[in-house]
Coordinates of C-alpha atoms (C1' of nucleotides) in Angstrom, one line a residue:
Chain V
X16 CA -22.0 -3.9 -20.4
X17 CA -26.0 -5.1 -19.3
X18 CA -26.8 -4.3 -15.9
X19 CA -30.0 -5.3 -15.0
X20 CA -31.9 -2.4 -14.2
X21 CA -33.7 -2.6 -10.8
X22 CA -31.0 -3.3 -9.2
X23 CA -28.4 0.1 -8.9
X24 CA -25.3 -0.5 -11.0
X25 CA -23.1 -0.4 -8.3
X26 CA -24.5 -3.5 -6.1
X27 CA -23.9 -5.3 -10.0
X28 CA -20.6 -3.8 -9.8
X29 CA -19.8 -4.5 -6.4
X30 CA -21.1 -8.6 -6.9
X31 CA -18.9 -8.9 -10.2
X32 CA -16.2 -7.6 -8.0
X33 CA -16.1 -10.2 -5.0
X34 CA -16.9 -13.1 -7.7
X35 CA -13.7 -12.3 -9.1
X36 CA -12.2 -12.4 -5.9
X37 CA -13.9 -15.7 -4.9
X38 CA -12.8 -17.5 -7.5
X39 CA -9.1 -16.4 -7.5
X40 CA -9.4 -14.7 -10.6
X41 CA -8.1 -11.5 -8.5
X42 CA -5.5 -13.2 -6.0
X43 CA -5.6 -11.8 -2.0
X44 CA -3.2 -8.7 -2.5
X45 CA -3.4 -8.2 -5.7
X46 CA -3.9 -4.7 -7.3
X47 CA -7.3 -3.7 -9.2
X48 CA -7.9 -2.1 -12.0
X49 CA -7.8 1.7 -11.7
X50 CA -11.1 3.2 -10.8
X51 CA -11.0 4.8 -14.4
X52 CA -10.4 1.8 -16.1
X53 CA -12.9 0.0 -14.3
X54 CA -15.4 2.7 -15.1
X55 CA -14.4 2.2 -18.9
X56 CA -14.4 -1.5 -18.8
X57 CA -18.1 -1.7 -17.6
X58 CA -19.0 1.4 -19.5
X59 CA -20.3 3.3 -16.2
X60 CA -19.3 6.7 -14.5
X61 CA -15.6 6.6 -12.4
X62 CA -18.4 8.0 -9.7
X63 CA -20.4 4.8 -9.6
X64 CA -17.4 2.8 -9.8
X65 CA -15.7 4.8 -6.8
X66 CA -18.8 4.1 -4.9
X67 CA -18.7 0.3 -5.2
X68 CA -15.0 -0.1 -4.1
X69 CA -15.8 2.1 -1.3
X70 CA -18.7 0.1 -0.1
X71 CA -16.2 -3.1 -0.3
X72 CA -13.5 -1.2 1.5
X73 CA -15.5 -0.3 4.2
X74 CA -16.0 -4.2 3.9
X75 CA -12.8 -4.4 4.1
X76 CA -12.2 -6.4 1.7
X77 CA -10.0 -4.1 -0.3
X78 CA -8.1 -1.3 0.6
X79 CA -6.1 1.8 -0.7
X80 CA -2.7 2.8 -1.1
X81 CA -2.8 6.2 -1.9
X82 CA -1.8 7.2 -5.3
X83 CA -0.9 3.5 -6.1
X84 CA -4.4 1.8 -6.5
X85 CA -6.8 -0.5 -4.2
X86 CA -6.0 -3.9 -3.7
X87 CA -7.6 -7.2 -2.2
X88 CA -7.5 -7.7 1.1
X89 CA -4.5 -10.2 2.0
X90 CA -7.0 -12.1 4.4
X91 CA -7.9 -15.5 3.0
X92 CA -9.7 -16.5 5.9
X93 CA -12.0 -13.5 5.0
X94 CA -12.1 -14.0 1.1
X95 CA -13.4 -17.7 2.0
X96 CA -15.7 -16.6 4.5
X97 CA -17.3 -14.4 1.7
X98 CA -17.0 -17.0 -0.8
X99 CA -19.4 -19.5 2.0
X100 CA -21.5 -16.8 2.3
X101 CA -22.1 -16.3 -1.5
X102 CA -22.7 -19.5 -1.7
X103 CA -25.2 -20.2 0.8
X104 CA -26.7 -17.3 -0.2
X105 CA -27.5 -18.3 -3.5
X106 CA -28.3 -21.7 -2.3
X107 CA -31.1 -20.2 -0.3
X108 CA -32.2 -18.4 -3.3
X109 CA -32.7 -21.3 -5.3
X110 CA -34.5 -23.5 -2.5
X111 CA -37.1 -20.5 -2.2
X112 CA -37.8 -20.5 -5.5
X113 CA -38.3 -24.3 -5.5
X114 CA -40.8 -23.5 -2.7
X115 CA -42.1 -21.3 -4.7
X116 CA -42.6 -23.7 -7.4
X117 CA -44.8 -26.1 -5.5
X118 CA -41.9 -28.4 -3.9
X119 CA -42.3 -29.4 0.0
X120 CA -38.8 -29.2 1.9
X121 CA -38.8 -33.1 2.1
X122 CA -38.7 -33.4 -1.9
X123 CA -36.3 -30.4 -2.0
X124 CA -34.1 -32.5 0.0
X125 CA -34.5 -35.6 -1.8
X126 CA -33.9 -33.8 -5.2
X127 CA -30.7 -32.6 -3.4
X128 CA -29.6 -36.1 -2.5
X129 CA -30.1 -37.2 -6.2
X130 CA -27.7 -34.3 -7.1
X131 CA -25.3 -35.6 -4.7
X132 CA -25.2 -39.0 -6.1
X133 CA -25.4 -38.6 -9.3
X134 CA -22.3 -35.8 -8.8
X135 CA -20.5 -38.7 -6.5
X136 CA -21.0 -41.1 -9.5
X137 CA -19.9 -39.1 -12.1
X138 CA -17.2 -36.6 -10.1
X139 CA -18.4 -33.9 -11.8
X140 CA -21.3 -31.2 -11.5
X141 CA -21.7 -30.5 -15.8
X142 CA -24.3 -32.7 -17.5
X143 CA -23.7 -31.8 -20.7
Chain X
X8 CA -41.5 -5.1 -17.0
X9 CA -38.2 -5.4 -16.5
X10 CA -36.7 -8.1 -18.7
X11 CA -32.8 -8.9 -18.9
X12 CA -31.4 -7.4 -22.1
X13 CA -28.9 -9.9 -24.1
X14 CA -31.5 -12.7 -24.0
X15 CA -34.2 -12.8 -26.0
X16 CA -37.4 -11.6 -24.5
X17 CA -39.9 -14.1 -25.8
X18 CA -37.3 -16.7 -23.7
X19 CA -38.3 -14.9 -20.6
X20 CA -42.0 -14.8 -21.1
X21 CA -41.7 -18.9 -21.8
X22 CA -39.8 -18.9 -18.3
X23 CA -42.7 -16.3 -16.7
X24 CA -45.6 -18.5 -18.2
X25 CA -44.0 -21.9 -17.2
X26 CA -43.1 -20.7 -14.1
X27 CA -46.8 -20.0 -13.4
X28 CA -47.6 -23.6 -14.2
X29 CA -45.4 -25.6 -12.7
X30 CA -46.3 -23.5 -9.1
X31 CA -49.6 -23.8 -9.2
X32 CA -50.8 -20.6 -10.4
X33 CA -52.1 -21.5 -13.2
X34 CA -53.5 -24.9 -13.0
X35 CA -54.0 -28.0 -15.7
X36 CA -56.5 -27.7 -18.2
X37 CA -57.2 -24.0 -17.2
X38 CA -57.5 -21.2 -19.7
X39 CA -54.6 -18.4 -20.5
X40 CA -54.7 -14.9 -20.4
X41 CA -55.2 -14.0 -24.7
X42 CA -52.7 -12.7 -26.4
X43 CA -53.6 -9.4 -26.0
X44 CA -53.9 -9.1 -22.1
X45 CA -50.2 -11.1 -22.0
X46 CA -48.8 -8.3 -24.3
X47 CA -50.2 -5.2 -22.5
X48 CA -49.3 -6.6 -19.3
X49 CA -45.8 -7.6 -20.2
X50 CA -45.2 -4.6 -22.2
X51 CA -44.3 -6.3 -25.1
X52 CA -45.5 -6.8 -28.5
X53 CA -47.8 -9.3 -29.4
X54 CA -45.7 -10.6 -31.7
X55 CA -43.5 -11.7 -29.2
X56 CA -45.8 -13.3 -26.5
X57 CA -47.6 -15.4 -30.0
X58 CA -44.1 -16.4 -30.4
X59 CA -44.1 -17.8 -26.5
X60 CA -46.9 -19.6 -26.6
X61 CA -46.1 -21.0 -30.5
X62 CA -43.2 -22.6 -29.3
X63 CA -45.5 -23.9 -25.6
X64 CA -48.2 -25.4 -27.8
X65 CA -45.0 -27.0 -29.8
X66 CA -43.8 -28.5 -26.2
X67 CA -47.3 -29.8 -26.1
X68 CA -47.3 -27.9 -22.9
X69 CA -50.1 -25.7 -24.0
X70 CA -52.7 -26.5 -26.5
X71 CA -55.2 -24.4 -28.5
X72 CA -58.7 -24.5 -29.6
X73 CA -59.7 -22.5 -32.3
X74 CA -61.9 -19.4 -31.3
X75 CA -61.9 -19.8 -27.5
X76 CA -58.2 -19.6 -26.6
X77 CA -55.3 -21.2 -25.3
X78 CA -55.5 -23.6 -22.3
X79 CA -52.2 -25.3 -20.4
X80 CA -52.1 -29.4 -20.8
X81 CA -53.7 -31.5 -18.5
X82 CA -51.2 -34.2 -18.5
X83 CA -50.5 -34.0 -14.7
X84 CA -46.9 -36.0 -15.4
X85 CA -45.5 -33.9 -17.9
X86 CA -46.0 -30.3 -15.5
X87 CA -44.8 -32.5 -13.2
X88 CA -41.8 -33.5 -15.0
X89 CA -41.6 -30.0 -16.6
X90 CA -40.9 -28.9 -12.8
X91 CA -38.1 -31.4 -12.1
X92 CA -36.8 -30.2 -15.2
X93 CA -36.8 -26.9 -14.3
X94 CA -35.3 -27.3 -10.9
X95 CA -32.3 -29.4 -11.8
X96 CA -31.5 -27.3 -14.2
X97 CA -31.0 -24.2 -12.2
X98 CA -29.3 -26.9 -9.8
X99 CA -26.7 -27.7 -12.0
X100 CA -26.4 -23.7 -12.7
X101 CA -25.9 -22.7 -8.9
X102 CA -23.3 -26.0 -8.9
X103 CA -21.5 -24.9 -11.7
X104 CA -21.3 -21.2 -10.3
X105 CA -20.0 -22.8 -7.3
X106 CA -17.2 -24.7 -9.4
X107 CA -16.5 -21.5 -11.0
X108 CA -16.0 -19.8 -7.5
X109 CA -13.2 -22.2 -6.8
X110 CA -15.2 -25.4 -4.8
X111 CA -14.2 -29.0 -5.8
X112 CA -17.1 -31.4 -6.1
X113 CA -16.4 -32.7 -2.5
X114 CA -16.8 -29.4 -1.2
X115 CA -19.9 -28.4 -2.8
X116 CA -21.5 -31.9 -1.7
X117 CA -20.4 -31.0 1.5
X118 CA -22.8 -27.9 1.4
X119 CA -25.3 -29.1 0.5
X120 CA -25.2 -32.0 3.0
X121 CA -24.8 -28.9 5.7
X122 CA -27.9 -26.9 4.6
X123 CA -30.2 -30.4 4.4
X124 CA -29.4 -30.9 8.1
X125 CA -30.5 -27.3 8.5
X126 CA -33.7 -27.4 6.5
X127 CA -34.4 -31.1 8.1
X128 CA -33.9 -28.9 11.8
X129 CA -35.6 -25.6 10.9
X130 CA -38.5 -27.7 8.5
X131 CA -38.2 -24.2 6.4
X132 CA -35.7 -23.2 4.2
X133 CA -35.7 -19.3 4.6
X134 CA -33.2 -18.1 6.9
X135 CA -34.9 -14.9 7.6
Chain F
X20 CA -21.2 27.9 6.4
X21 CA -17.2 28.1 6.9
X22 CA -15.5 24.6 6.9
X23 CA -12.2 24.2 7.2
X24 CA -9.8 23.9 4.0
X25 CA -7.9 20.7 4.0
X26 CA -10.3 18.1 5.4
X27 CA -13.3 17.0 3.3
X28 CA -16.4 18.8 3.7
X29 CA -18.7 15.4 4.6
X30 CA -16.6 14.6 7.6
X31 CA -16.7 17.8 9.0
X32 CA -20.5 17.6 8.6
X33 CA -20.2 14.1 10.0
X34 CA -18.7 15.8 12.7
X35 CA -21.1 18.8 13.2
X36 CA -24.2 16.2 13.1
X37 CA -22.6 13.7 15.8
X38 CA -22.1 16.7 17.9
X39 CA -25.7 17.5 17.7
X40 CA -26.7 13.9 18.2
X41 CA -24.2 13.3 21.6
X42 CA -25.3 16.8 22.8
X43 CA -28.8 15.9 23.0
X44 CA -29.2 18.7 20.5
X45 CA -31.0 15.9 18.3
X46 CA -32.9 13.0 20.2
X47 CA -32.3 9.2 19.8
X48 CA -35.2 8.7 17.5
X49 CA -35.9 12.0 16.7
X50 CA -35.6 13.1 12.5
X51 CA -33.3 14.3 11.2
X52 CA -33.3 17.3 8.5
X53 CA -33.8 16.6 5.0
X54 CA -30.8 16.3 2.9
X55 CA -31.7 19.1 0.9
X56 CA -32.5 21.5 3.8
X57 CA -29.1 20.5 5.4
X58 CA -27.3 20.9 1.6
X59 CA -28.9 24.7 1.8
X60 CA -27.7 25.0 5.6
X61 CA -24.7 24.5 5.0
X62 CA -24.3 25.7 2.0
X63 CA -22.9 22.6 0.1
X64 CA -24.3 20.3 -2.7
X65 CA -27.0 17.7 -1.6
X66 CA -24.5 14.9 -3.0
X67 CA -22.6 16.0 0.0
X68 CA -24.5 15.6 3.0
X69 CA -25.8 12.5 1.3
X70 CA -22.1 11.3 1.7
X71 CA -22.0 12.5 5.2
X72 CA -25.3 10.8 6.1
X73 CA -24.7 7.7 4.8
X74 CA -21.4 7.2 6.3
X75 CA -23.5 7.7 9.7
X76 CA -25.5 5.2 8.2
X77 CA -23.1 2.5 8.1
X78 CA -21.7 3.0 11.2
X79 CA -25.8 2.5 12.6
X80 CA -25.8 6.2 14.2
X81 CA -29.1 7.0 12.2
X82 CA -31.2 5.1 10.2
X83 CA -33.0 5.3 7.0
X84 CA -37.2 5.2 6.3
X85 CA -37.4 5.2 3.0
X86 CA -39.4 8.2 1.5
X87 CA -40.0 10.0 4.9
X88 CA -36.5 10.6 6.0
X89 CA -33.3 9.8 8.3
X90 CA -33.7 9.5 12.0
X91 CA -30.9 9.2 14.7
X92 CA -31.2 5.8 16.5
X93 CA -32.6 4.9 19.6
X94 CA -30.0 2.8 20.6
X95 CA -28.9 5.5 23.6
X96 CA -25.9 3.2 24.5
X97 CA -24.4 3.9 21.2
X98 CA -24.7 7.6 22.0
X99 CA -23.2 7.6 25.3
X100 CA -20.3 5.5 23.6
X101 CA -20.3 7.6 20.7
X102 CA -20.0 10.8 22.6
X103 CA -17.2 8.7 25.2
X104 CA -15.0 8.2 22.0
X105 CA -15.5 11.8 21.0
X106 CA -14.5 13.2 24.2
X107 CA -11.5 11.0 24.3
X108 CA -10.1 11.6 21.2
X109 CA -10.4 15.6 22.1
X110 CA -8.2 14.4 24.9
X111 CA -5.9 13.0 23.2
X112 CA -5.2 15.5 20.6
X113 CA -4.6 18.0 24.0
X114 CA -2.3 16.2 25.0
X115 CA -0.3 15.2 22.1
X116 CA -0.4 19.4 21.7
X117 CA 0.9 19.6 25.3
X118 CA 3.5 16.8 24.6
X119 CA 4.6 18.9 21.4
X120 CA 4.6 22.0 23.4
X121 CA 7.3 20.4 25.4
X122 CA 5.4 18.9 28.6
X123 CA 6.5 16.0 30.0
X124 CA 3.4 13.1 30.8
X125 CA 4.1 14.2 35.1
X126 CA 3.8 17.7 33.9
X127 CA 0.9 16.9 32.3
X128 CA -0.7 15.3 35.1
X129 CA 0.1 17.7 37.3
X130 CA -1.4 20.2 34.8
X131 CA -4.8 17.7 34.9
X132 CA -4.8 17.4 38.9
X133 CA -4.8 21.0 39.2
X134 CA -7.4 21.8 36.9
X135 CA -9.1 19.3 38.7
X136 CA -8.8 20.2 42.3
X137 CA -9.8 24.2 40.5
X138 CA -13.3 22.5 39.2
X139 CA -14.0 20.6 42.6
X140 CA -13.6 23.7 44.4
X141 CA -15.5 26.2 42.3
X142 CA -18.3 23.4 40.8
X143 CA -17.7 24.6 37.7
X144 CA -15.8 24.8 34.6
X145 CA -15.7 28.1 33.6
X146 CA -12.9 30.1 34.8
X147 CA -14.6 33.8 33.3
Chain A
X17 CA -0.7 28.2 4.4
X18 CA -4.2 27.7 5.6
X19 CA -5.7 29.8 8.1
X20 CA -9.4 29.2 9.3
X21 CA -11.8 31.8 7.9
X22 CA -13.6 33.9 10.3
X23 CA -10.5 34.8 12.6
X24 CA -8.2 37.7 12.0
X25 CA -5.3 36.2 10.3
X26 CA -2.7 37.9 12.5
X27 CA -4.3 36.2 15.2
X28 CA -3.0 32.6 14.1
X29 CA 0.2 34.0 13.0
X30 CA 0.4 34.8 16.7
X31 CA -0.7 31.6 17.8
X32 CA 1.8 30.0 15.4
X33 CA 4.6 32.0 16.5
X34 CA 3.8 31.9 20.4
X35 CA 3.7 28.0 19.8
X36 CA 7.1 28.0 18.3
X37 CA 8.6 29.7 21.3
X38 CA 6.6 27.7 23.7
X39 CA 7.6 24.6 22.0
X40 CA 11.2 25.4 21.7
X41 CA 11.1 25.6 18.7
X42 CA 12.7 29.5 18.6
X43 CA 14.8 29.9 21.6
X44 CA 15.0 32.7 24.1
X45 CA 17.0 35.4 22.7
X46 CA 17.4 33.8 19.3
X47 CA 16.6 36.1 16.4
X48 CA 13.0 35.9 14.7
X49 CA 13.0 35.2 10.4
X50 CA 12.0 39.0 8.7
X51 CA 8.7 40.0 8.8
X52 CA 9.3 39.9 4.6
X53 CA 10.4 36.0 4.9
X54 CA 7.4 35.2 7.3
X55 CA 5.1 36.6 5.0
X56 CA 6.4 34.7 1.9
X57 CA 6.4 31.6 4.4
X58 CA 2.8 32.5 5.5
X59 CA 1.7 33.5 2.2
X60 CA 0.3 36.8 3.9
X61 CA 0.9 40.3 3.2
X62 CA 3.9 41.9 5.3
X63 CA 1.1 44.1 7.1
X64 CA -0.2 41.6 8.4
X65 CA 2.9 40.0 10.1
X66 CA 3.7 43.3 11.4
X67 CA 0.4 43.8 13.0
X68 CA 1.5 40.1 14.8
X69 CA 5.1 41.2 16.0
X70 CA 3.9 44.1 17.0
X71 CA 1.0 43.1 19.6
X72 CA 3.8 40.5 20.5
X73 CA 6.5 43.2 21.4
X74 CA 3.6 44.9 23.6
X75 CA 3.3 41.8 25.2
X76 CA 7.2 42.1 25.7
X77 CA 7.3 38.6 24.3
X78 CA 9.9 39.4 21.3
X79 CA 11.7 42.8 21.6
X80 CA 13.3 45.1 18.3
X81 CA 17.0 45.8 17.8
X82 CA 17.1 48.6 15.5
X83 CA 18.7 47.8 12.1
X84 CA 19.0 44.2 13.0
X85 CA 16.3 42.6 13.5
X86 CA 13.6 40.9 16.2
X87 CA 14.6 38.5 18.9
X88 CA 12.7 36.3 21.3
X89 CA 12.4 37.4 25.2
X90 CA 15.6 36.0 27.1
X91 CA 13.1 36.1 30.0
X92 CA 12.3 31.8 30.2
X93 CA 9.8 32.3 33.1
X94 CA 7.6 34.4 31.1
X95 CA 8.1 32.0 28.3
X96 CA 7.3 29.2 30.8
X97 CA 4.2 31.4 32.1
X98 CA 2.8 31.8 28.8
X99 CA 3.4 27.9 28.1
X100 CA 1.2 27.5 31.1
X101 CA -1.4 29.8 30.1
X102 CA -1.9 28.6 26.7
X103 CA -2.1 24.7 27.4
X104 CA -4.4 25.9 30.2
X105 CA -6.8 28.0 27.6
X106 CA -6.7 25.0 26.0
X107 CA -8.1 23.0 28.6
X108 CA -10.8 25.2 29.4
X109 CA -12.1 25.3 25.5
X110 CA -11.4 21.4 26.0
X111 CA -14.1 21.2 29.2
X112 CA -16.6 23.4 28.1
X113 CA -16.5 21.4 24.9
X114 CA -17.3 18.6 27.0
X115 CA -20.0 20.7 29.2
X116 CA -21.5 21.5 25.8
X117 CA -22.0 17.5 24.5
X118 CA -23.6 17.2 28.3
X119 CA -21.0 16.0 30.8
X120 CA -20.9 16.7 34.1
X121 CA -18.6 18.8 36.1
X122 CA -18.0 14.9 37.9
X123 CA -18.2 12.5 34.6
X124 CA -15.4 15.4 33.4
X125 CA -13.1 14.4 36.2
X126 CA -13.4 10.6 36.1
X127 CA -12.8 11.1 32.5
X128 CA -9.5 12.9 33.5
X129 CA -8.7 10.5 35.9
X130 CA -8.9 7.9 33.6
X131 CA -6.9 9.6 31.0
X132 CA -4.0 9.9 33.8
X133 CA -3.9 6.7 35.2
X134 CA -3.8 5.2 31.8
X135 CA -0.8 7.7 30.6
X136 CA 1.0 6.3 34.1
X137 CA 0.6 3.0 33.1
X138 CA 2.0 3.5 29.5
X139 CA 4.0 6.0 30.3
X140 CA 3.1 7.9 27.0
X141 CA 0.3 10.0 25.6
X142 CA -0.2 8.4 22.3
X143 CA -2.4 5.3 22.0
X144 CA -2.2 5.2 18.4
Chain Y
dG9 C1' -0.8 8.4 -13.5
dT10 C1' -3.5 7.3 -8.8
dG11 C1' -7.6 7.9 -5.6
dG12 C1' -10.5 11.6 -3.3
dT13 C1' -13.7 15.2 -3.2
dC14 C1' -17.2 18.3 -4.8
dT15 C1' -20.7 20.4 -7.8
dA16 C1' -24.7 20.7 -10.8
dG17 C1' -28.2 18.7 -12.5
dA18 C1' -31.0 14.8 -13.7
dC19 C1' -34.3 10.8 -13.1
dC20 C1' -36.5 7.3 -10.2
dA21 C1' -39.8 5.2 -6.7
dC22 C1' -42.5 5.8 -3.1
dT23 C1' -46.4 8.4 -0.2
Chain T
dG4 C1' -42.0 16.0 -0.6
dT5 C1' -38.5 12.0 0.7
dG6 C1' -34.0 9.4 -0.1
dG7 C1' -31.3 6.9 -3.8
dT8 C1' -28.8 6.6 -7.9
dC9 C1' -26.2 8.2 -11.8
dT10 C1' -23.7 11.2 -15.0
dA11 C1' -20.5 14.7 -16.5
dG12 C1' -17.0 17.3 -15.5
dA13 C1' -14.0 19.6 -12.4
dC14 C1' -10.0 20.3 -9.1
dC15 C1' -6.8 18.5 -5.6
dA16 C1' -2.6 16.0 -3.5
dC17 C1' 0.6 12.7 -4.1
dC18 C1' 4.4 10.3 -6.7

DNA sequence: GTGGTCTAGACCACT
DNA sequence: GTGGTCTAGACCACC
């Protein structure tokens, strides 16, 4: 596995996590991977591992059965809560970059309402 | 310097150096670092920043002139249209992120239509 | 340092520091000891009273400056509801004990009002 | 078995065998397991159970029948008396606890208070 | 097998 | 010197 470095393994961890959860690869209630595996699959330490799912159960957003495993929270309402604030998140991201890069909020906003057209038109995001 | 491992470094420079041009930072007809200073300050070979800036001048996005150095184009339009370039293309990466976390067109469009109300309110983009 | 078999270490430390904090042992505001000089206090690895600290972290009782330490926060409401809870709990436990013991809840209360009319009379606690 | 370090062991058999009569548990007059049995059951050495029995039988709380065995007081009031005492010890360590995290001979009461209205009202103990 | 805890020891960035 | 992160390896309780 490549984990950026500058950013500790565990945030990587803990965001590769949720994604999976956002996107209904892991369904709400479903059961995890074993800390272990986990730690094998992304060629870390169990430790660092243990550390991310604890940070997201104090989240709440799993929890433990002891001796059984962790599993997703059966909240949907939370899992799409998460999944707007990813989003937005990231959205903000990218418009602060575009700030960055010289664009005014009025042309951010215009570039935006191309997108949406052009996605309207077409029904679909992919260009290519 | 901290560059992502899987892609090709002399990518990321390309990104770091265009970057730089399309904010601003380093502006039309205006003289690059040399080869040299790029490599020490990017911790990289030389090699691999010559490589960068081969495949620039190739764009037409830099140009060269023999025994005084490299200087970025001064064709306003195509920076210009470099930028758009650039931001529609990490667009259509957040948007197809967003299809992978489970939102349908109508739903991203929907999100976007919400955060241009917010910027059009706040004037800013940054939440914080 | 003696800690009870049969409950984790770091909550017992979580325990030990709150008690400081809600005593006034430890200011709101005031620093806290190094991790180190607690893990040599106490007799425990550093790892440890990292876990403990940054528990107390989450739920906001002290707060982090990076490279200079971890301070207790100022927020002196949270204290008195901190040390509220604490007290409470303690309660609780008592009487649970009592119930076990084989008091009924109007024994109990009895029990309570005559300790009570015992500390209005003498001002004090302390029965030695 | 677990006993806390830094008290005398045949203390907290004492505790846990005073607790069993208090509670019931072991009635008046029945016949106390061997002192060989509570050692395997405490995982102590038979000394040491004999140095708890016998401080007991000064306190006249169990008495010895030659060749047969100990038994448990038939006396109930001094089994009620010592019920009494102990929840009352218990108290005290409870409100000089609280003296200690800095409340108030007053703040103590209203606390009780509180406690035994709301055990009234529910009727129980337990809020869990 | 599961998660949970703990230790020892290491390296980092920051000041 | 500070906190933060990470690893390797260990033992525990539970089922």
């Amino acid at each position: 596995m490549d984990f950026e470095p500058n950013t500790p393994i565990y945030l990587q961890i803990i965001d590769l996590i949720k994604f999976q959860i956002v996107s209904g690869k892991i369904k709400p209630g479903e059961k995890l991977s074993s800390v272990r595996d986990m730690a094998l699959e992304y060629g870390v330490n169990p430790n660092t591992v243990q550390k991310a799912l604890s940070q997201m159960e104090w989240e709440k957003l799993v929890f433990t059965v002891r001796t059984t495993g962790r599993y997703v929270t059966e909240d949907e309402a939370m899992i799409r809560d998460l999944r707007k604030q990813m989003a937005e998140r990231h959205l903000e991201e990218t418009f602060v970059l575009f700030e960055n890069m010289g664009y005014s909020v009025e042309e951010t906003i215009a570039l935006l309402q191309d997108m949406c057209e052009r996605m309207k038109k077409n029904g679909t995001i992919r260009t290519v």
